[in-house]
mmCIF file of C-alpha atoms in Angstrom:
data_model
loop_
_atom_site.group_PDB
_atom_site.id
_atom_site.type_symbol
_atom_site.label_atom_id
_atom_site.label_comp_id
_atom_site.label_asym_id
_atom_site.label_seq_id
_atom_site.Cartn_x
_atom_site.Cartn_y
_atom_site.Cartn_z
ATOM 1 C CA UNK W 216 12.242 -67.166 -67.955
ATOM 2 C CA UNK W 217 12.748 -64.739 -70.709
ATOM 3 C CA UNK W 218 14.772 -66.728 -74.184
ATOM 4 C CA UNK W 219 16.234 -63.277 -74.790
ATOM 5 C CA UNK W 220 18.802 -63.489 -71.643
ATOM 6 C CA UNK W 221 19.321 -66.907 -71.644
ATOM 7 C CA UNK W 222 23.010 -67.593 -71.181
ATOM 8 C CA UNK W 223 22.934 -70.084 -73.988
ATOM 9 C CA UNK W 224 22.096 -69.066 -77.708
ATOM 10 C CA UNK W 225 18.122 -69.226 -78.569
ATOM 11 C CA UNK W 226 17.722 -72.574 -80.701
ATOM 12 C CA UNK W 227 15.206 -73.302 -83.678
ATOM 13 C CA UNK W 228 12.252 -74.980 -83.164
ATOM 14 C CA UNK W 229 10.236 -76.664 -85.939
ATOM 15 C CA UNK W 230 6.452 -76.064 -85.480
ATOM 16 C CA UNK W 231 4.126 -78.236 -87.487
ATOM 17 C CA UNK W 232 0.416 -77.129 -87.215
ATOM 18 C CA UNK W 233 -3.265 -79.055 -87.783
ATOM 19 C CA UNK W 234 -1.958 -81.441 -90.218
ATOM 20 C CA UNK W 235 -4.759 -83.472 -89.253
ATOM 21 C CA UNK W 236 -7.115 -85.934 -90.860
ATOM 22 C CA UNK W 237 -10.068 -83.904 -90.446
ATOM 23 C CA UNK W 238 -8.363 -81.025 -92.791
ATOM 24 C CA UNK W 239 -7.409 -83.555 -95.560
ATOM 25 C CA UNK W 240 -10.686 -85.120 -96.759
ATOM 26 C CA UNK W 241 -12.345 -85.359 -99.677
ATOM 27 C CA UNK W 242 -14.775 -82.182 -98.936
ATOM 28 C CA UNK W 243 -11.741 -80.349 -97.807
ATOM 29 C CA UNK W 244 -8.998 -80.742 -99.820
ATOM 30 C CA UNK W 245 -5.883 -79.137 -99.509
ATOM 31 C CA UNK W 246 -3.152 -77.617 -101.833
ATOM 32 C CA UNK W 247 -0.306 -80.446 -102.624
ATOM 33 C CA UNK W 248 -0.784 -82.378 -99.406
ATOM 34 C CA UNK W 249 1.890 -85.055 -100.546
ATOM 35 C CA UNK W 250 4.292 -82.682 -101.440
ATOM 36 C CA UNK W 251 3.473 -80.597 -98.029
ATOM 37 C CA UNK W 252 3.852 -83.430 -95.714
ATOM 38 C CA UNK W 253 6.984 -85.054 -97.649
ATOM 39 C CA UNK W 254 8.423 -81.507 -96.951
ATOM 40 C CA UNK W 255 7.646 -81.494 -93.259
ATOM 41 C CA UNK W 256 9.055 -84.708 -92.726
ATOM 42 C CA UNK W 257 12.256 -83.466 -94.175
ATOM 43 C CA UNK W 258 12.413 -80.619 -92.058
ATOM 44 C CA UNK W 259 11.476 -82.811 -88.773
ATOM 45 C CA UNK W 260 14.404 -85.072 -90.013
ATOM 46 C CA UNK W 261 16.811 -82.471 -90.412
ATOM 47 C CA UNK W 262 15.845 -80.744 -87.189
ATOM 48 C CA UNK W 263 16.071 -83.908 -85.085
ATOM 49 C CA UNK W 264 19.242 -85.050 -86.324
ATOM 50 C CA UNK W 265 20.510 -81.345 -85.203
ATOM 51 C CA UNK W 266 18.663 -82.345 -81.598
ATOM 52 C CA UNK W 267 16.129 -79.432 -82.307
ATOM 53 C CA UNK W 268 12.570 -79.823 -80.960
ATOM 54 C CA UNK W 269 9.882 -80.853 -83.134
ATOM 55 C CA UNK W 270 6.355 -79.410 -82.234
ATOM 56 C CA UNK W 271 3.251 -80.595 -83.599
ATOM 57 C CA UNK W 272 -0.199 -78.573 -82.856
ATOM 58 C CA UNK W 273 -3.445 -80.222 -83.026
ATOM 59 C CA UNK W 274 -6.577 -78.839 -83.018
ATOM 60 C CA UNK W 275 -9.420 -79.708 -80.614
ATOM 61 C CA UNK W 276 -12.505 -78.292 -81.634
ATOM 62 C CA UNK W 277 -14.465 -79.857 -79.002
ATOM 63 C CA UNK W 278 -16.367 -76.894 -78.251
ATOM 64 C CA UNK W 279 -17.890 -76.804 -81.933
ATOM 65 C CA UNK W 280 -18.529 -80.621 -82.074
ATOM 66 C CA UNK W 281 -15.326 -80.807 -84.214
ATOM 67 C CA UNK W 282 -11.644 -82.113 -84.083
ATOM 68 C CA UNK W 283 -12.676 -84.304 -80.963
ATOM 69 C CA UNK W 284 -9.646 -86.016 -79.252
ATOM 70 C CA UNK W 285 -9.015 -89.412 -80.141
ATOM 71 C CA UNK W 286 -11.219 -88.973 -83.113
ATOM 72 C CA UNK W 287 -10.141 -89.877 -86.845
ATOM 73 C CA UNK W 288 -10.185 -86.141 -88.056
ATOM 74 C CA UNK W 289 -8.382 -84.920 -84.764
ATOM 75 C CA UNK W 290 -5.081 -87.647 -85.570
ATOM 76 C CA UNK W 291 -2.249 -86.574 -87.543
ATOM 77 C CA UNK W 292 -2.037 -87.649 -90.822
ATOM 78 C CA UNK W 293 -0.723 -91.229 -91.124
ATOM 79 C CA UNK W 294 2.033 -90.037 -93.576
ATOM 80 C CA UNK W 295 3.661 -87.609 -90.665
ATOM 81 C CA UNK W 296 6.429 -89.255 -89.464
ATOM 82 C CA UNK W 297 6.238 -88.285 -85.649
ATOM 83 C CA UNK W 298 9.005 -89.863 -83.056
ATOM 84 C CA UNK W 299 8.601 -90.309 -79.494
ATOM 85 C CA UNK W 300 10.585 -87.011 -78.498
ATOM 86 C CA UNK W 301 8.422 -84.802 -80.561
ATOM 87 C CA UNK W 302 6.518 -82.699 -78.690
ATOM 88 C CA UNK W 303 2.977 -82.721 -79.178
ATOM 89 C CA UNK W 304 0.248 -79.776 -77.870
ATOM 90 C CA UNK W 305 -3.095 -79.266 -77.956
ATOM 91 C CA UNK W 306 -4.866 -75.987 -79.105
ATOM 92 C CA UNK W 307 -8.487 -74.604 -79.237
ATOM 93 C CA UNK W 308 -8.256 -71.676 -81.332
ATOM 94 C CA UNK W 309 -6.659 -70.665 -84.310
ATOM 95 C CA UNK W 310 -3.410 -69.270 -82.719
ATOM 96 C CA UNK W 311 -1.324 -71.984 -81.134
ATOM 97 C CA UNK W 312 -0.726 -69.459 -78.269
ATOM 98 C CA UNK W 313 -3.860 -69.137 -77.191
ATOM 99 C CA UNK W 314 -4.319 -71.148 -73.955
ATOM 100 C CA UNK W 315 -1.976 -73.491 -74.311
ATOM 101 C CA UNK W 316 1.571 -74.750 -73.261
ATOM 102 C CA UNK W 317 3.264 -73.364 -76.196
ATOM 103 C CA UNK W 318 5.228 -70.669 -74.893
ATOM 104 C CA UNK W 319 6.156 -72.145 -71.657
ATOM 105 C CA UNK W 320 7.588 -75.447 -73.217
ATOM 106 C CA UNK W 321 9.295 -72.949 -75.505
ATOM 107 C CA UNK W 322 11.095 -70.945 -73.014
ATOM 108 C CA UNK W 323 12.003 -74.551 -71.429
ATOM 109 C CA UNK W 324 13.641 -75.468 -74.802
ATOM 110 C CA UNK W 325 15.153 -72.265 -75.233
ATOM 111 C CA UNK W 326 13.636 -71.792 -78.545
ATOM 112 C CA UNK W 327 14.129 -68.399 -79.759
ATOM 113 C CA UNK W 328 13.174 -68.491 -83.379
ATOM 114 C CA UNK W 329 10.219 -70.614 -85.135
ATOM 115 C CA UNK W 330 10.138 -72.525 -88.100
ATOM 116 C CA UNK W 331 6.375 -72.558 -89.084
ATOM 117 C CA UNK W 332 4.544 -74.926 -91.229
ATOM 118 C CA UNK W 333 1.082 -76.779 -91.526
ATOM 119 C CA UNK W 334 -2.150 -75.788 -92.150
ATOM 120 C CA UNK W 335 -4.249 -74.065 -92.530
ATOM 121 C CA UNK W 336 -2.026 -70.879 -94.283
ATOM 122 C CA UNK W 337 -4.788 -68.444 -94.059
ATOM 123 C CA UNK W 338 -6.017 -69.449 -90.509
ATOM 124 C CA UNK W 339 -4.257 -71.535 -87.704
ATOM 125 C CA UNK W 340 -0.395 -70.424 -89.795
ATOM 126 C CA UNK W 341 -1.407 -66.975 -90.401
ATOM 127 C CA UNK W 342 -3.103 -66.677 -86.768
ATOM 128 C CA UNK W 343 0.161 -68.448 -84.845
ATOM 129 C CA UNK W 344 2.604 -65.999 -87.642
ATOM 130 C CA UNK W 345 1.357 -63.153 -85.972
ATOM 131 C CA UNK W 346 1.392 -63.714 -82.526
ATOM 132 C CA UNK W 347 4.880 -65.263 -82.733
ATOM 133 C CA UNK W 348 5.711 -62.033 -83.814
ATOM 134 C CA UNK W 349 4.126 -60.092 -81.455
ATOM 135 C CA UNK W 350 5.947 -61.810 -79.381
ATOM 136 C CA UNK W 351 9.109 -61.353 -80.393
ATOM 137 C CA UNK W 352 10.039 -64.878 -81.739
ATOM 138 C CA UNK W 353 12.434 -64.836 -84.621
ATOM 139 C CA UNK W 354 10.342 -66.548 -87.359
ATOM 140 C CA UNK W 355 11.134 -68.473 -90.222
ATOM 141 C CA UNK W 356 7.932 -69.152 -92.152
ATOM 142 C CA UNK W 357 8.694 -72.511 -94.650
ATOM 143 C CA UNK W 358 7.443 -71.096 -97.964
ATOM 144 C CA UNK W 359 6.526 -74.514 -99.700
ATOM 145 C CA UNK W 360 5.261 -76.409 -95.970
ATOM 146 C CA UNK W 361 2.117 -74.962 -95.582
ATOM 147 C CA UNK W 362 -1.054 -75.597 -97.146
ATOM 148 C CA UNK W 363 -4.793 -74.731 -97.569
ATOM 149 C CA UNK W 364 -7.775 -75.654 -99.439
ATOM 150 C CA UNK W 365 -9.933 -73.432 -101.977
ATOM 151 C CA UNK W 366 -11.878 -70.603 -101.348
ATOM 152 C CA UNK W 367 -14.955 -69.213 -103.409
ATOM 153 C CA UNK W 368 -13.019 -66.237 -104.279
ATOM 154 C CA UNK W 369 -9.408 -67.456 -104.267
ATOM 155 C CA UNK W 370 -7.590 -70.936 -105.352
ATOM 156 C CA UNK W 371 -5.412 -72.394 -102.550
ATOM 157 C CA UNK W 372 -2.251 -71.675 -104.387
ATOM 158 C CA UNK W 373 -3.206 -67.843 -104.541
ATOM 159 C CA UNK W 374 -3.779 -67.943 -100.796
ATOM 160 C CA UNK W 375 -0.399 -69.505 -100.333
ATOM 161 C CA UNK W 376 1.165 -67.254 -102.772
ATOM 162 C CA UNK W 377 -0.674 -64.079 -100.893
ATOM 163 C CA UNK W 378 0.722 -64.940 -97.598
ATOM 164 C CA UNK W 379 3.831 -65.820 -98.541
ATOM 165 C CA UNK W 380 3.824 -62.230 -100.212
ATOM 166 C CA UNK W 381 2.488 -60.967 -96.622
ATOM 167 C CA UNK W 382 5.159 -62.757 -94.320
ATOM 168 C CA UNK W 383 7.884 -61.796 -96.645
ATOM 169 C CA UNK W 384 6.937 -58.273 -96.605
ATOM 170 C CA UNK W 385 5.799 -57.514 -92.749
ATOM 171 C CA UNK W 386 7.831 -55.349 -90.292
ATOM 172 C CA UNK W 387 9.407 -57.415 -87.699
ATOM 173 C CA UNK W 388 8.986 -56.221 -84.012
ATOM 174 C CA UNK W 389 12.051 -57.361 -81.810
ATOM 175 C CA UNK W 390 12.445 -60.243 -83.408
ATOM 176 C CA UNK W 391 12.607 -60.931 -87.295
ATOM 177 C CA UNK W 392 10.516 -62.795 -89.917
ATOM 178 C CA UNK W 393 11.712 -64.112 -93.348
ATOM 179 C CA UNK W 394 10.470 -66.836 -95.822
ATOM 180 C CA UNK W 395 12.778 -69.934 -96.705
ATOM 181 C CA UNK W 396 12.070 -72.628 -98.875
ATOM 182 C CA UNK W 397 12.451 -76.327 -97.021
ATOM 183 C CA UNK W 398 15.438 -76.932 -99.318
ATOM 184 C CA UNK W 399 17.270 -73.610 -98.083
ATOM 185 C CA UNK W 400 16.059 -74.208 -94.866
ATOM 186 C CA UNK W 401 17.861 -78.095 -94.421
ATOM 187 C CA UNK W 402 20.906 -76.750 -95.838
ATOM 188 C CA UNK W 403 20.982 -73.899 -93.387
ATOM 189 C CA UNK W 404 20.718 -76.855 -90.915
ATOM 190 C CA UNK W 405 23.898 -79.081 -92.615
#
């Protein structure tokens, strides 16, 4: 089923990538975790209120002996509001589309625009943005609702700023890509 030829207008879907305990430890600190979680929760509430899908992606790193399903590290952060109608999908690579059910589920839900949030900006979020763009989805990256950790050569804040710049200046495919703050996005849903 091609979402671009659907008779009904394609919908937005909120994608929340890898907001799992194992990425938010004392050894892997993330930039503004409380703020990012609060903004993701506000976005998810606004999406649910409009009847739009909320999709959590959980990394399964079994092949690398990390983020093993049903362990503490694999579980979503306790402060995230997850509702029974939300979808939870597993992935095994940075790209949330690679060997997953994501595209099938998006087609079933008639989602043509992905609103992307999560962790880590420079790994799983970036990979998913790039692949979604190549698959011709319209993309909105929520510029204040993704996070990452410090690197030896850049602070987490610099990395986030850098990727927001890249995403804000990418050449789109058939779809479009844009950046919005969580506040602006929530306002546009009202």
